[in-house]
Coordinates of C-alpha atoms in Angstrom, one line a residue:
X1 CA -57.6 21.9 78.5
X2 CA -59.0 24.1 75.6
X3 CA -61.1 26.4 77.7
X4 CA -58.2 28.2 79.0
X5 CA -56.5 28.6 75.6
X6 CA -60.0 30.2 74.1
X7 CA -60.4 32.9 77.2
X8 CA -56.5 33.4 77.3
X9 CA -56.0 37.2 77.5
X10 CA -54.7 38.2 73.8
X11 CA -52.3 40.6 75.5
X12 CA -50.5 38.4 77.7
X13 CA -47.4 36.3 76.8
X14 CA -48.4 32.8 76.9
X15 CA -44.6 31.8 77.0
X16 CA -44.0 31.9 80.6
X17 CA -47.4 29.6 81.4
X18 CA -46.0 26.9 78.8
X19 CA -43.3 24.2 80.1
X20 CA -42.0 24.5 82.3
X21 CA -43.4 27.3 83.6
X22 CA -47.1 25.7 84.0
X23 CA -46.2 25.3 87.7
X24 CA -44.3 27.4 90.3
X25 CA -42.9 26.3 93.7
X26 CA -45.2 27.2 96.8
X27 CA -42.6 27.5 100.0
X28 CA -45.7 27.8 102.2
X29 CA -47.1 24.4 101.3
X30 CA -43.3 23.1 100.0
X31 CA -45.3 21.5 96.6
X32 CA -45.1 23.2 93.4
X33 CA -48.8 24.7 92.2
X34 CA -50.4 25.9 89.0
X35 CA -49.4 28.8 87.5
X36 CA -52.2 30.8 85.1
X37 CA -53.5 33.7 84.7
X38 CA -57.1 33.5 86.1
X39 CA -58.2 31.9 89.4
X40 CA -61.6 31.0 87.9
X41 CA -63.3 27.5 88.0
X42 CA -63.9 27.0 84.5
X43 CA -60.5 27.9 83.5
X44 CA -56.8 25.9 83.9
X45 CA -53.5 26.0 82.3
X46 CA -53.4 23.3 79.6
X47 CA -49.9 22.3 80.3
X48 CA -51.1 21.5 83.8
X49 CA -53.7 19.5 82.8
X50 CA -51.5 17.3 80.4
X51 CA -48.7 16.9 82.9
X52 CA -50.2 16.9 86.5
X53 CA -54.1 15.6 85.8
X54 CA -52.7 12.5 84.1
X55 CA -55.1 9.8 83.2
X56 CA -53.7 5.9 83.6
X57 CA -55.9 3.0 81.7
X58 CA -55.1 -0.4 81.7
X59 CA -56.8 -3.1 79.9
X60 CA -56.6 -7.0 79.9
X61 CA -58.6 -9.2 77.9
X62 CA -59.0 -13.3 77.4
X63 CA -61.2 -14.4 74.5
X64 CA -61.9 -18.0 73.8
X65 CA -64.1 -19.4 71.0
X66 CA -65.4 -22.7 70.1
X67 CA -67.6 -24.2 67.4
X68 CA -68.5 -27.5 66.2
X69 CA -70.0 -28.2 62.7
X70 CA -72.0 -31.6 61.7
X71 CA -73.0 -32.2 58.3
X72 CA -76.2 -34.6 58.6
X73 CA -76.6 -34.6 55.0
X74 CA -75.8 -33.0 51.8
X75 CA -78.5 -30.0 52.1
X76 CA -78.7 -30.0 56.3
X77 CA -75.8 -29.1 58.6
X78 CA -75.9 -28.2 62.4
X79 CA -73.3 -25.8 63.8
X80 CA -72.9 -25.1 67.5
X81 CA -70.4 -22.1 68.6
X82 CA -69.5 -20.3 72.0
X83 CA -67.4 -17.8 73.0
X84 CA -66.1 -15.9 76.3
X85 CA -64.8 -12.3 76.5
X86 CA -63.3 -11.6 79.6
X87 CA -62.0 -8.2 80.5
X88 CA -60.1 -6.5 83.4
X89 CA -59.9 -2.9 83.4
X90 CA -58.1 -0.5 85.6
X91 CA -58.6 3.3 85.6
X92 CA -56.8 6.1 87.8
X93 CA -57.0 9.7 87.5
X94 CA -54.2 11.6 89.9
X95 CA -55.0 15.3 90.1
X96 CA -52.2 17.1 92.0
X97 CA -52.6 20.0 94.4
X98 CA -53.8 23.5 93.3
X99 CA -56.3 21.5 90.6
X100 CA -59.3 23.6 90.2
X101 CA -61.5 23.7 93.0
X102 CA -64.4 22.0 91.2
X103 CA -62.7 19.2 90.4
X104 CA -60.0 18.6 93.4
X105 CA -59.6 19.1 96.9
X106 CA -56.9 21.5 98.1
X107 CA -54.3 18.3 98.6
X108 CA -55.5 16.8 95.3
X109 CA -57.6 14.2 94.1
X110 CA -57.1 10.5 93.4
X111 CA -59.7 8.5 91.7
X112 CA -59.9 4.4 91.1
X113 CA -62.2 2.3 89.3
X114 CA -61.5 -1.3 88.7
X115 CA -64.0 -3.4 86.2
X116 CA -64.1 -7.0 85.7
X117 CA -66.5 -7.9 82.6
X118 CA -67.6 -11.4 81.3
X119 CA -69.5 -12.0 78.2
X120 CA -70.6 -15.3 77.5
X121 CA -72.1 -16.2 74.3
X122 CA -73.7 -19.5 72.8
X123 CA -76.1 -20.6 69.8
X124 CA -77.1 -23.7 67.8
X125 CA -78.2 -23.3 64.2
X126 CA -79.7 -25.6 62.0
X127 CA -79.3 -24.8 58.2
X128 CA -80.7 -26.1 55.3
X129 CA -79.4 -25.3 51.8
X130 CA -81.6 -26.9 48.8
X131 CA -82.1 -26.6 45.1
X132 CA -85.5 -27.8 43.9
X133 CA -85.5 -27.4 40.3
X134 CA -85.3 -23.7 39.7
X135 CA -86.1 -22.9 43.5
X136 CA -83.3 -22.5 45.7
X137 CA -84.0 -22.8 49.5
X138 CA -82.0 -21.7 52.2
X139 CA -83.3 -21.8 55.9
X140 CA -81.9 -21.3 59.3
X141 CA -83.8 -22.3 62.7
X142 CA -81.6 -21.9 65.9
X143 CA -81.2 -20.4 69.7
X144 CA -78.8 -18.3 71.1
X145 CA -77.9 -17.1 74.7
X146 CA -75.8 -14.1 75.6
X147 CA -75.2 -13.2 79.5
X148 CA -73.3 -10.6 80.5
X149 CA -71.8 -9.5 83.9
X150 CA -69.7 -6.7 85.2
X151 CA -68.3 -5.9 88.7
X152 CA -67.4 -2.3 89.4
X153 CA -65.2 -0.9 92.4
X154 CA -65.2 2.8 92.7
X155 CA -63.0 4.9 94.9
X156 CA -62.7 8.7 94.9
X157 CA -61.2 11.2 97.5
X158 CA -63.0 14.2 96.0
X159 CA -65.1 15.7 99.5
X160 CA -62.9 13.9 101.8
X161 CA -59.1 15.3 100.4
X162 CA -56.2 13.6 100.6
X163 CA -53.9 13.4 103.9
X164 CA -50.9 14.3 102.2
X165 CA -50.9 16.4 98.7
X166 CA -49.9 14.2 95.8
X167 CA -50.0 11.0 97.6
X168 CA -52.0 8.6 95.3
X169 CA -53.2 5.6 97.2
X170 CA -56.3 4.3 98.9
X171 CA -54.5 4.7 102.3
X172 CA -54.0 8.6 101.8
X173 CA -58.0 9.2 101.3
X174 CA -59.2 11.0 104.4
X175 CA -62.0 9.1 106.2
X176 CA -64.7 9.3 107.2
X177 CA -65.5 10.7 103.7
X178 CA -64.4 10.0 100.0
X179 CA -66.8 7.7 97.8
X180 CA -66.8 4.0 97.9
X181 CA -68.9 2.1 95.6
X182 CA -69.6 -1.3 94.6
X183 CA -71.8 -2.8 92.0
X184 CA -72.6 -5.6 90.0
X185 CA -74.6 -5.5 86.7
X186 CA -75.7 -8.6 85.2
X187 CA -78.2 -9.1 82.1
X188 CA -79.4 -12.2 80.0
X189 CA -80.8 -12.6 76.6
X190 CA -82.3 -15.5 75.4
X191 CA -83.3 -15.9 71.8
X192 CA -84.9 -18.0 69.2
X193 CA -84.7 -17.1 65.6
X194 CA -85.4 -18.3 62.2
X195 CA -85.0 -17.4 58.5
X196 CA -85.9 -18.4 55.1
X197 CA -84.7 -17.2 51.7
X198 CA -86.4 -18.6 48.7
X199 CA -85.1 -18.0 45.3
X200 CA -86.4 -18.4 41.8
X201 CA -83.8 -18.4 38.6
X202 CA -81.5 -16.2 40.6
X203 CA -83.8 -13.6 39.4
X204 CA -87.0 -13.1 42.4
X205 CA -85.8 -13.6 45.9
X206 CA -88.2 -13.6 49.2
X207 CA -86.3 -13.4 52.7
X208 CA -88.3 -13.9 55.9
X209 CA -87.1 -13.7 59.2
X210 CA -88.4 -13.7 62.8
X211 CA -86.9 -13.9 65.9
X212 CA -88.3 -14.0 69.8
X213 CA -86.1 -12.5 72.6
X214 CA -86.6 -13.1 76.5
X215 CA -84.6 -10.2 78.1
X216 CA -83.6 -10.2 81.8
X217 CA -83.7 -6.3 81.8
X218 CA -87.8 -6.5 81.6
X219 CA -88.0 -9.0 84.4
X220 CA -91.2 -8.4 86.6
X221 CA -93.1 -7.1 84.0
X222 CA -95.3 -8.8 81.6
X223 CA -92.8 -7.8 78.4
X224 CA -90.0 -10.0 79.1
X225 CA -90.8 -12.1 76.0
X226 CA -91.0 -9.9 72.5
X227 CA -91.1 -11.1 69.0
X228 CA -89.8 -8.9 65.9
X229 CA -90.4 -10.3 62.5
X230 CA -88.9 -8.9 58.8
X231 CA -89.7 -9.6 55.1
X232 CA -87.8 -8.7 51.9
X233 CA -88.4 -9.0 48.5
X234 CA -85.9 -8.5 45.7
X235 CA -86.4 -8.8 41.9
X236 CA -83.8 -8.8 39.1
X237 CA -85.8 -7.4 36.4
X238 CA -83.0 -7.5 33.7
X239 CA -83.1 -11.2 34.5
X240 CA -86.7 -11.5 34.1
X241 CA -87.4 -9.3 31.0
X242 CA -85.7 -8.4 27.9
X243 CA -84.8 -4.8 28.7
X244 CA -82.7 -3.7 25.4
X245 CA -80.2 -0.7 26.6
X246 CA -80.3 -1.8 30.0
X247 CA -77.4 -3.6 31.8
X248 CA -79.1 -4.4 35.0
X249 CA -82.3 -3.4 36.7
X250 CA -83.3 -4.5 40.3
X251 CA -85.8 -3.6 42.8
X252 CA -86.0 -4.1 46.3
X253 CA -88.7 -3.7 49.1
X254 CA -88.2 -4.6 52.8
X255 CA -90.2 -4.3 56.2
X256 CA -88.2 -5.0 59.2
X257 CA -88.9 -4.7 63.2
X258 CA -86.1 -5.0 65.9
X259 CA -86.9 -5.1 69.7
X260 CA -84.6 -4.3 72.2
X261 CA -84.7 -4.3 76.1
X262 CA -84.3 -1.5 78.9
X263 CA -81.2 -0.9 81.1
X264 CA -80.5 -3.5 83.7
X265 CA -82.4 -3.2 87.3
X266 CA -84.8 -0.5 85.6
X267 CA -87.8 -2.7 86.6
X268 CA -86.4 -3.7 89.9
X269 CA -83.7 -1.2 91.2
X270 CA -81.3 -2.2 93.5
X271 CA -79.8 -0.2 96.9
X272 CA -76.6 0.8 97.2
X273 CA -74.2 0.7 99.9
X274 CA -72.3 3.9 101.5
X275 CA -69.4 3.8 103.6
X276 CA -71.1 6.8 106.0
X277 CA -75.0 6.2 105.7
X278 CA -74.8 2.7 105.0
X279 CA -77.5 1.2 103.0
X280 CA -79.2 3.8 100.4
X281 CA -82.3 2.9 98.9
X282 CA -82.4 3.6 95.0
X283 CA -83.9 6.6 93.6
X284 CA -84.7 5.8 90.1
X285 CA -87.1 3.2 89.2
X286 CA -90.4 2.5 87.0
X287 CA -93.4 4.9 87.5
X288 CA -95.6 3.2 89.8
X289 CA -98.4 1.3 88.4
X290 CA -96.6 1.1 85.0
X291 CA -95.0 -1.6 83.0
X292 CA -91.6 -0.7 81.1
X293 CA -91.8 -2.1 77.5
X294 CA -89.4 -3.0 74.9
X295 CA -88.3 -0.5 72.8
X296 CA -89.5 -1.2 69.1
X297 CA -88.1 -0.2 65.8
X298 CA -90.2 -0.5 62.8
X299 CA -88.6 0.1 59.0
X300 CA -89.8 -0.1 55.7
X301 CA -87.3 0.5 52.7
X302 CA -87.9 0.3 48.9
X303 CA -84.8 0.6 46.3
X304 CA -83.9 0.8 42.5
X305 CA -80.7 -0.2 41.2
X306 CA -80.3 0.9 37.3
X307 CA -77.0 0.5 35.1
X308 CA -76.7 1.7 31.4
X309 CA -74.0 1.8 28.6
X310 CA -71.9 -1.1 29.8
X311 CA -72.0 0.0 33.5
X312 CA -70.7 3.4 32.6
X313 CA -74.0 5.2 34.1
X314 CA -75.4 3.9 37.1
X315 CA -78.4 4.8 39.4
X316 CA -79.1 3.5 42.9
X317 CA -82.0 4.9 44.7
X318 CA -83.5 4.3 48.2
X319 CA -86.4 5.4 50.1
X320 CA -86.9 4.8 53.6
X321 CA -89.1 5.2 56.5
X322 CA -88.3 4.2 60.2
X323 CA -90.3 4.6 63.3
X324 CA -88.9 3.9 66.8
X325 CA -91.4 3.6 69.5
X326 CA -91.5 2.8 73.7
X327 CA -88.1 4.7 73.9
X328 CA -86.7 4.8 77.3
X329 CA -86.7 8.1 79.1
X330 CA -86.1 9.1 82.8
X331 CA -88.2 12.1 84.1
X332 CA -88.4 13.9 87.4
X333 CA -90.4 12.3 90.1
X334 CA -92.3 14.5 92.2
X335 CA -90.8 15.7 95.6
X336 CA -92.3 13.0 98.5
X337 CA -92.3 10.0 96.1
X338 CA -89.0 8.7 97.6
X339 CA -87.6 8.9 93.9
X340 CA -85.4 11.5 92.0
X341 CA -86.2 9.9 88.5
X342 CA -89.1 7.7 87.1
X343 CA -88.4 5.6 83.9
X344 CA -91.0 5.4 81.5
X345 CA -91.5 4.6 77.9
X346 CA -92.4 7.8 76.3
X347 CA -90.9 8.5 72.9
X348 CA -91.9 7.9 69.1
X349 CA -89.8 9.0 66.5
X350 CA -90.0 9.0 62.9
X351 CA -87.4 9.3 59.8
X352 CA -88.3 9.6 56.5
X353 CA -85.6 10.2 53.6
X354 CA -84.1 9.4 50.2
X355 CA -80.7 8.1 49.1
X356 CA -79.6 8.5 45.6
X357 CA -75.8 7.7 44.2
X358 CA -75.2 7.9 40.3
X359 CA -71.9 7.1 39.0
X360 CA -70.6 7.8 35.6
X361 CA -67.6 7.1 33.7
X362 CA -67.4 10.2 31.2
X363 CA -63.9 8.8 29.7
X364 CA -62.6 5.4 29.4
X365 CA -59.6 4.8 26.9
X366 CA -56.5 2.7 27.5
X367 CA -54.4 5.2 28.7
X368 CA -56.9 7.5 30.4
X369 CA -59.9 6.7 32.5
X370 CA -62.5 9.4 34.7
X371 CA -65.2 8.0 37.2
X372 CA -67.0 10.4 38.8
X373 CA -70.1 9.9 41.2
X374 CA -72.7 12.3 43.2
X375 CA -74.5 11.2 45.9
X376 CA -77.4 12.7 47.9
X377 CA -79.2 12.2 51.3
X378 CA -82.1 13.9 52.6
X379 CA -83.6 12.7 56.1
X380 CA -86.7 14.0 57.7
X381 CA -86.6 13.5 61.5
X382 CA -90.1 13.9 63.3
X383 CA -90.9 13.4 66.9
X384 CA -94.1 12.3 66.3
X385 CA -95.6 11.6 70.3
X386 CA -94.1 12.2 73.7
X387 CA -95.9 11.1 76.9
X388 CA -98.1 13.8 78.1
X389 CA -96.0 13.5 81.7
X390 CA -93.0 14.9 79.7
X391 CA -93.5 18.5 80.9
X392 CA -96.6 19.0 78.7
X393 CA -94.9 17.8 75.5
X394 CA -91.5 19.1 75.7
X395 CA -88.4 17.0 77.5
X396 CA -84.9 18.3 78.0
X397 CA -82.2 15.9 77.1
X398 CA -79.8 18.3 78.4
X399 CA -81.2 20.5 81.4
X400 CA -80.0 24.0 80.8
X401 CA -79.5 24.3 84.7
X402 CA -77.8 27.9 85.0
X403 CA -76.9 28.2 81.4
X404 CA -79.7 29.7 78.9
X405 CA -79.4 26.6 76.3
X406 CA -80.5 23.2 75.9
X407 CA -81.7 20.2 73.5
X408 CA -85.3 19.2 73.7
X409 CA -87.7 16.9 72.2
X410 CA -91.0 18.4 71.4
X411 CA -94.2 16.7 69.7
X412 CA -93.9 17.8 66.2
X413 CA -90.6 18.9 66.5
X414 CA -87.2 16.7 65.5
X415 CA -84.6 15.1 67.4
X416 CA -81.9 17.7 68.2
X417 CA -84.1 20.6 68.6
X418 CA -82.1 23.5 70.3
X419 CA -83.7 25.9 73.0
X420 CA -82.2 29.2 74.0
X421 CA -82.8 32.7 75.2
X422 CA -84.1 35.0 72.5
X423 CA -83.7 38.7 72.2
X424 CA -86.7 40.9 73.2
X425 CA -87.6 42.5 69.9
X426 CA -90.3 45.3 68.9
X427 CA -92.9 44.6 66.5
X428 CA -90.6 45.6 63.3
X429 CA -88.3 42.9 64.7
X430 CA -85.7 45.0 66.1
X431 CA -83.2 44.1 69.0
X432 CA -84.5 46.3 72.0
X433 CA -82.0 47.5 74.9
X434 CA -82.3 49.2 78.1
X435 CA -81.1 52.5 79.1
X436 CA -77.2 51.5 79.0
X437 CA -77.4 50.0 75.8
X438 CA -77.6 46.4 77.1
X439 CA -79.9 44.2 75.2
X440 CA -82.9 42.9 76.9
X441 CA -83.6 39.2 76.8
X442 CA -87.2 38.0 76.0
X443 CA -88.7 36.8 79.5
X444 CA -90.0 33.3 80.1
X445 CA -88.9 29.8 79.2
X446 CA -86.3 29.1 76.5
X447 CA -87.8 29.1 73.2
X448 CA -86.6 27.1 69.6
X449 CA -83.6 28.6 67.9
X450 CA -82.8 25.8 65.7
X451 CA -81.8 22.1 64.8
X452 CA -78.2 20.8 63.7
X453 CA -79.6 18.2 61.3
X454 CA -79.1 19.0 57.7
X455 CA -81.9 19.3 55.0
X456 CA -79.8 17.5 52.9
X457 CA -76.7 16.4 52.1
X458 CA -74.4 16.3 48.5
X459 CA -71.0 14.7 47.9
X460 CA -69.0 14.5 44.6
X461 CA -66.2 12.0 44.4
X462 CA -64.0 11.9 41.2
X463 CA -61.0 9.7 40.3
X464 CA -58.6 10.1 37.3
X465 CA -56.5 7.4 35.9
X466 CA -53.7 8.5 33.6
X467 CA -51.2 5.7 32.9
X468 CA -49.4 4.9 36.2
X469 CA -50.9 8.2 38.1
X470 CA -53.9 8.5 39.9
X471 CA -55.9 11.6 41.3
X472 CA -58.9 11.5 43.6
X473 CA -60.9 14.1 45.0
X474 CA -64.1 14.3 47.1
X475 CA -66.1 17.5 47.8
X476 CA -69.0 17.3 49.9
X477 CA -71.5 19.5 51.8
X478 CA -73.8 19.8 54.4
X479 CA -76.9 22.1 53.6
X480 CA -79.3 23.4 56.0
X481 CA -79.8 23.2 59.7
X482 CA -78.5 25.4 62.6
X483 CA -75.4 25.0 65.0
X484 CA -74.8 27.0 68.4
X485 CA -71.2 28.2 69.6
X486 CA -71.0 28.4 73.6
X487 CA -67.1 29.1 72.6
X488 CA -67.8 32.2 71.0
X489 CA -70.2 33.6 73.9
X490 CA -67.7 32.7 76.5
X491 CA -65.0 34.6 74.1
X492 CA -67.4 37.3 73.4
X493 CA -68.1 37.8 77.2
X494 CA -64.5 38.1 78.2
X495 CA -63.4 40.1 75.3
X496 CA -61.2 37.9 73.5
X497 CA -62.7 37.2 70.5
X498 CA -62.2 38.9 67.0
X499 CA -65.9 40.0 67.0
X500 CA -65.2 41.9 70.4
X501 CA -62.0 43.4 68.9
X502 CA -63.6 44.6 65.6
X503 CA -66.3 46.1 67.6
X504 CA -64.0 47.7 69.7
X505 CA -62.0 49.4 67.2
X506 CA -64.9 50.6 65.1
X507 CA -66.1 52.5 68.1
X508 CA -68.9 50.1 69.0
X509 CA -71.5 47.9 67.1
X510 CA -74.7 48.8 65.3
X511 CA -77.5 46.2 65.2
X512 CA -80.3 48.5 64.8
X513 CA -81.5 48.4 68.3
X514 CA -84.1 50.4 69.7
X515 CA -84.8 51.4 73.1
X516 CA -87.7 50.6 75.3
X517 CA -89.3 53.9 74.3
X518 CA -88.9 53.1 70.8
X519 CA -86.5 55.4 69.5
X520 CA -83.2 54.3 67.9
X521 CA -80.5 53.4 70.0
X522 CA -77.8 54.4 67.8
X523 CA -74.1 52.9 67.9
X524 CA -73.9 50.9 71.2
X525 CA -70.7 50.2 73.6
X526 CA -69.0 47.4 72.7
X527 CA -68.4 45.7 76.1
X528 CA -72.0 46.7 77.1
X529 CA -73.4 45.0 74.1
X530 CA -71.2 41.4 74.3
X531 CA -71.3 41.4 78.3
X532 CA -75.3 41.4 77.7
X533 CA -75.4 38.6 75.1
X534 CA -72.3 36.6 75.7
X535 CA -71.6 33.8 78.1
X536 CA -73.5 30.5 78.9
X537 CA -76.4 32.5 80.7
X538 CA -76.3 35.2 78.1
X539 CA -78.8 35.4 74.9
X540 CA -77.8 32.3 73.2
X541 CA -79.8 33.5 69.8
X542 CA -76.9 35.8 68.9
X543 CA -74.9 32.5 68.8
X544 CA -76.8 30.5 66.3
X545 CA -75.3 30.0 63.2
X546 CA -76.2 28.5 59.7
X547 CA -74.4 25.1 59.5
X548 CA -74.2 24.8 55.6
X549 CA -70.8 24.0 54.6
X550 CA -68.8 22.7 51.6
X551 CA -65.3 21.8 51.8
X552 CA -62.8 19.3 49.9
X553 CA -62.8 16.7 52.3
X554 CA -60.2 14.5 50.7
X555 CA -57.6 14.5 47.9
X556 CA -54.9 11.9 46.8
X557 CA -52.2 11.6 44.7
X558 CA -50.8 8.4 43.7
X559 CA -48.4 6.7 41.6
X560 CA -47.8 3.0 40.9
X561 CA -43.9 2.3 40.3
X562 CA -42.7 0.6 37.1
X563 CA -43.1 -3.2 36.8
X564 CA -39.5 -3.3 35.4
X565 CA -38.3 -1.7 38.5
X566 CA -40.6 -3.8 41.2
X567 CA -39.4 -7.1 39.7
X568 CA -36.0 -6.5 41.0
X569 CA -37.8 -6.6 44.4
X570 CA -38.3 -10.4 45.0
X571 CA -41.8 -11.3 46.1
X572 CA -43.1 -7.8 45.3
X573 CA -45.5 -7.9 42.7
X574 CA -46.7 -4.0 43.0
X575 CA -45.4 -1.0 44.6
X576 CA -48.0 2.0 45.2
X577 CA -46.9 5.6 46.7
X578 CA -49.4 8.0 47.5
X579 CA -49.7 11.6 49.0
X580 CA -53.1 12.0 50.7
X581 CA -54.8 15.6 52.3
X582 CA -58.2 15.4 54.5
X583 CA -60.4 17.9 55.3
X584 CA -58.1 20.6 53.6
X585 CA -60.0 23.7 53.2
X586 CA -63.9 25.2 53.1
X587 CA -65.2 26.4 49.9
X588 CA -68.0 27.6 52.1
X589 CA -68.7 27.7 55.8
X590 CA -70.9 30.6 57.7
X591 CA -70.2 29.4 61.4
X592 CA -67.0 30.7 63.0
X593 CA -66.1 27.2 63.5
X594 CA -66.6 23.7 61.7
X595 CA -69.8 22.6 62.1
X596 CA -69.2 18.9 61.9
X597 CA -67.1 19.2 64.9
X598 CA -70.1 20.3 67.2
X599 CA -71.8 16.9 65.9
X600 CA -69.5 14.5 67.5
X601 CA -70.8 16.0 70.5
X602 CA -72.8 13.6 73.1
X603 CA -76.7 13.3 72.3
X604 CA -77.8 16.0 74.3
X605 CA -75.6 18.4 73.0
X606 CA -75.5 17.7 69.2
X607 CA -74.9 20.6 67.5
X608 CA -73.5 22.7 70.2
X609 CA -69.6 23.8 70.5
X610 CA -68.4 23.8 73.5
X611 CA -64.8 24.4 73.6
X612 CA -64.6 21.6 71.1
X613 CA -61.1 20.8 69.9
X614 CA -60.4 22.7 66.5
X615 CA -60.9 21.0 63.1
X616 CA -57.4 20.0 61.6
X617 CA -56.4 19.2 58.3
X618 CA -54.1 16.0 57.9
X619 CA -51.6 14.9 55.2
X620 CA -50.4 11.5 54.9
X621 CA -47.7 9.4 53.0
X622 CA -48.6 6.1 52.0
X623 CA -46.4 3.1 50.4
X624 CA -48.5 0.0 49.7
X625 CA -46.9 -3.1 48.4
X626 CA -48.5 -6.3 47.0
X627 CA -47.2 -9.6 46.9

């Protein structure tokens, strides 16, 4: 919906395309059709999408739980639990006639999907809680089972069209054609687990756990059973030693492993049924001669908690290291193999970082208190190893296709690495243009242009209390990293951005470019330059920006009503009024959009702005009561 708004011609009056002008009557077809300035597959009237491409979602759920506890002795108990979660979902989309041709046929499009899911869970746990002198013992031994089943029916008129325009029913889908799919997915996880915590004088704690899973998703392999343990040690130093000037001191260290299976039927692909072609073999499966393995995450963490000056100066420090091995990845299968994709275990990714929090109470009087805290987080992500079959060590999570950008994994790089098309430059780094003044892209494959992950993040939180008034504000920032804006690239290509307007008004653009013979190119024609670098298939290096940004994340002002007034309200013990503003403004931001917006996109386009919803500031009024 936003694409049309971003790319709308700036010299055209938008009001005639807004409601009710988003559609006009077509006498030849006897239906209302979309009214818009462009007849392109990447643009539609947003009001048409809002009113004539509606989605309908209905969900009904039935949840039941049951539990039984038996106290076998003062220190020993047995618990059995079970629950069922059954869901019924219906989804429909009605796309009216004249919806863009890549999304609907001439008479519209009807999509219907019915999902029926059932998840059953049960466990039995034997627990021991016992004190032996200065030693406390807490132990659990149990077993669990999770069984998940999903039945799906999917109908889609796209490709076949509807017999009559804007009539959305299964009977109105032309035959033969359309899409009908029915599938049943089931997976089961059986587990046994145990844990033990030993405590000594409330100052020293040892925690040990172990779990073994049997996953149906790894059936037909020798890896259906996998074990993963954890261990942790905590010492309250302030209880163990006399530490003058220290209110509290604690150190902790832990190591943990977590295993997980793959997707259902990865190891034993199921066929599908087409109403036109009959039984169709599955084209995604395990690489012949290999066995899929469970994904395994290993983590190590140490931490320190210190408190001073009657808890008015506190430090909380953490260092962690996590590696994830045997990640599930789908790779392209060679032609003639009968498969389009092979499933393999191919990823080994490592994260190392620190987290630090400092809390201070600089002022604490009967009438006024100021609390402030600073936090910093820093994470280093590294792709340690990729399978040799992944395109010589590089694997695109989002395939570029006809576009000149994508996200890829590469050995020695980081998760989220962005690849794009770069400028051709001379030995001095100057952009090279052709005879018309159009920038020349670098030949060959896409190259690394940035990574959206920050070098570190900072936060500063403050709380002021003066009698019945409170003021809180939070400033945070992301420092380092790069983001990409395809929105800006598309706007530049069509000449509807502020950058193109400025270049036109200035008589062109000077980027210090040189011609192919090495002579200076001077001022470049704005239209030639931006149509050369803009668009999805342009020189995307031009649209990579520093992701550093600092903002006022939140500001809240509150007031507690006097007790003399509240006491007249019967059972109400306290009333508080507050005004809250969030995401109020940037203190620093170099990108032409909110970099945080791009971080919420799917895994394959993290850090890439593709017609994202603009960032908004919000204001709220709260009234809270205590009884």
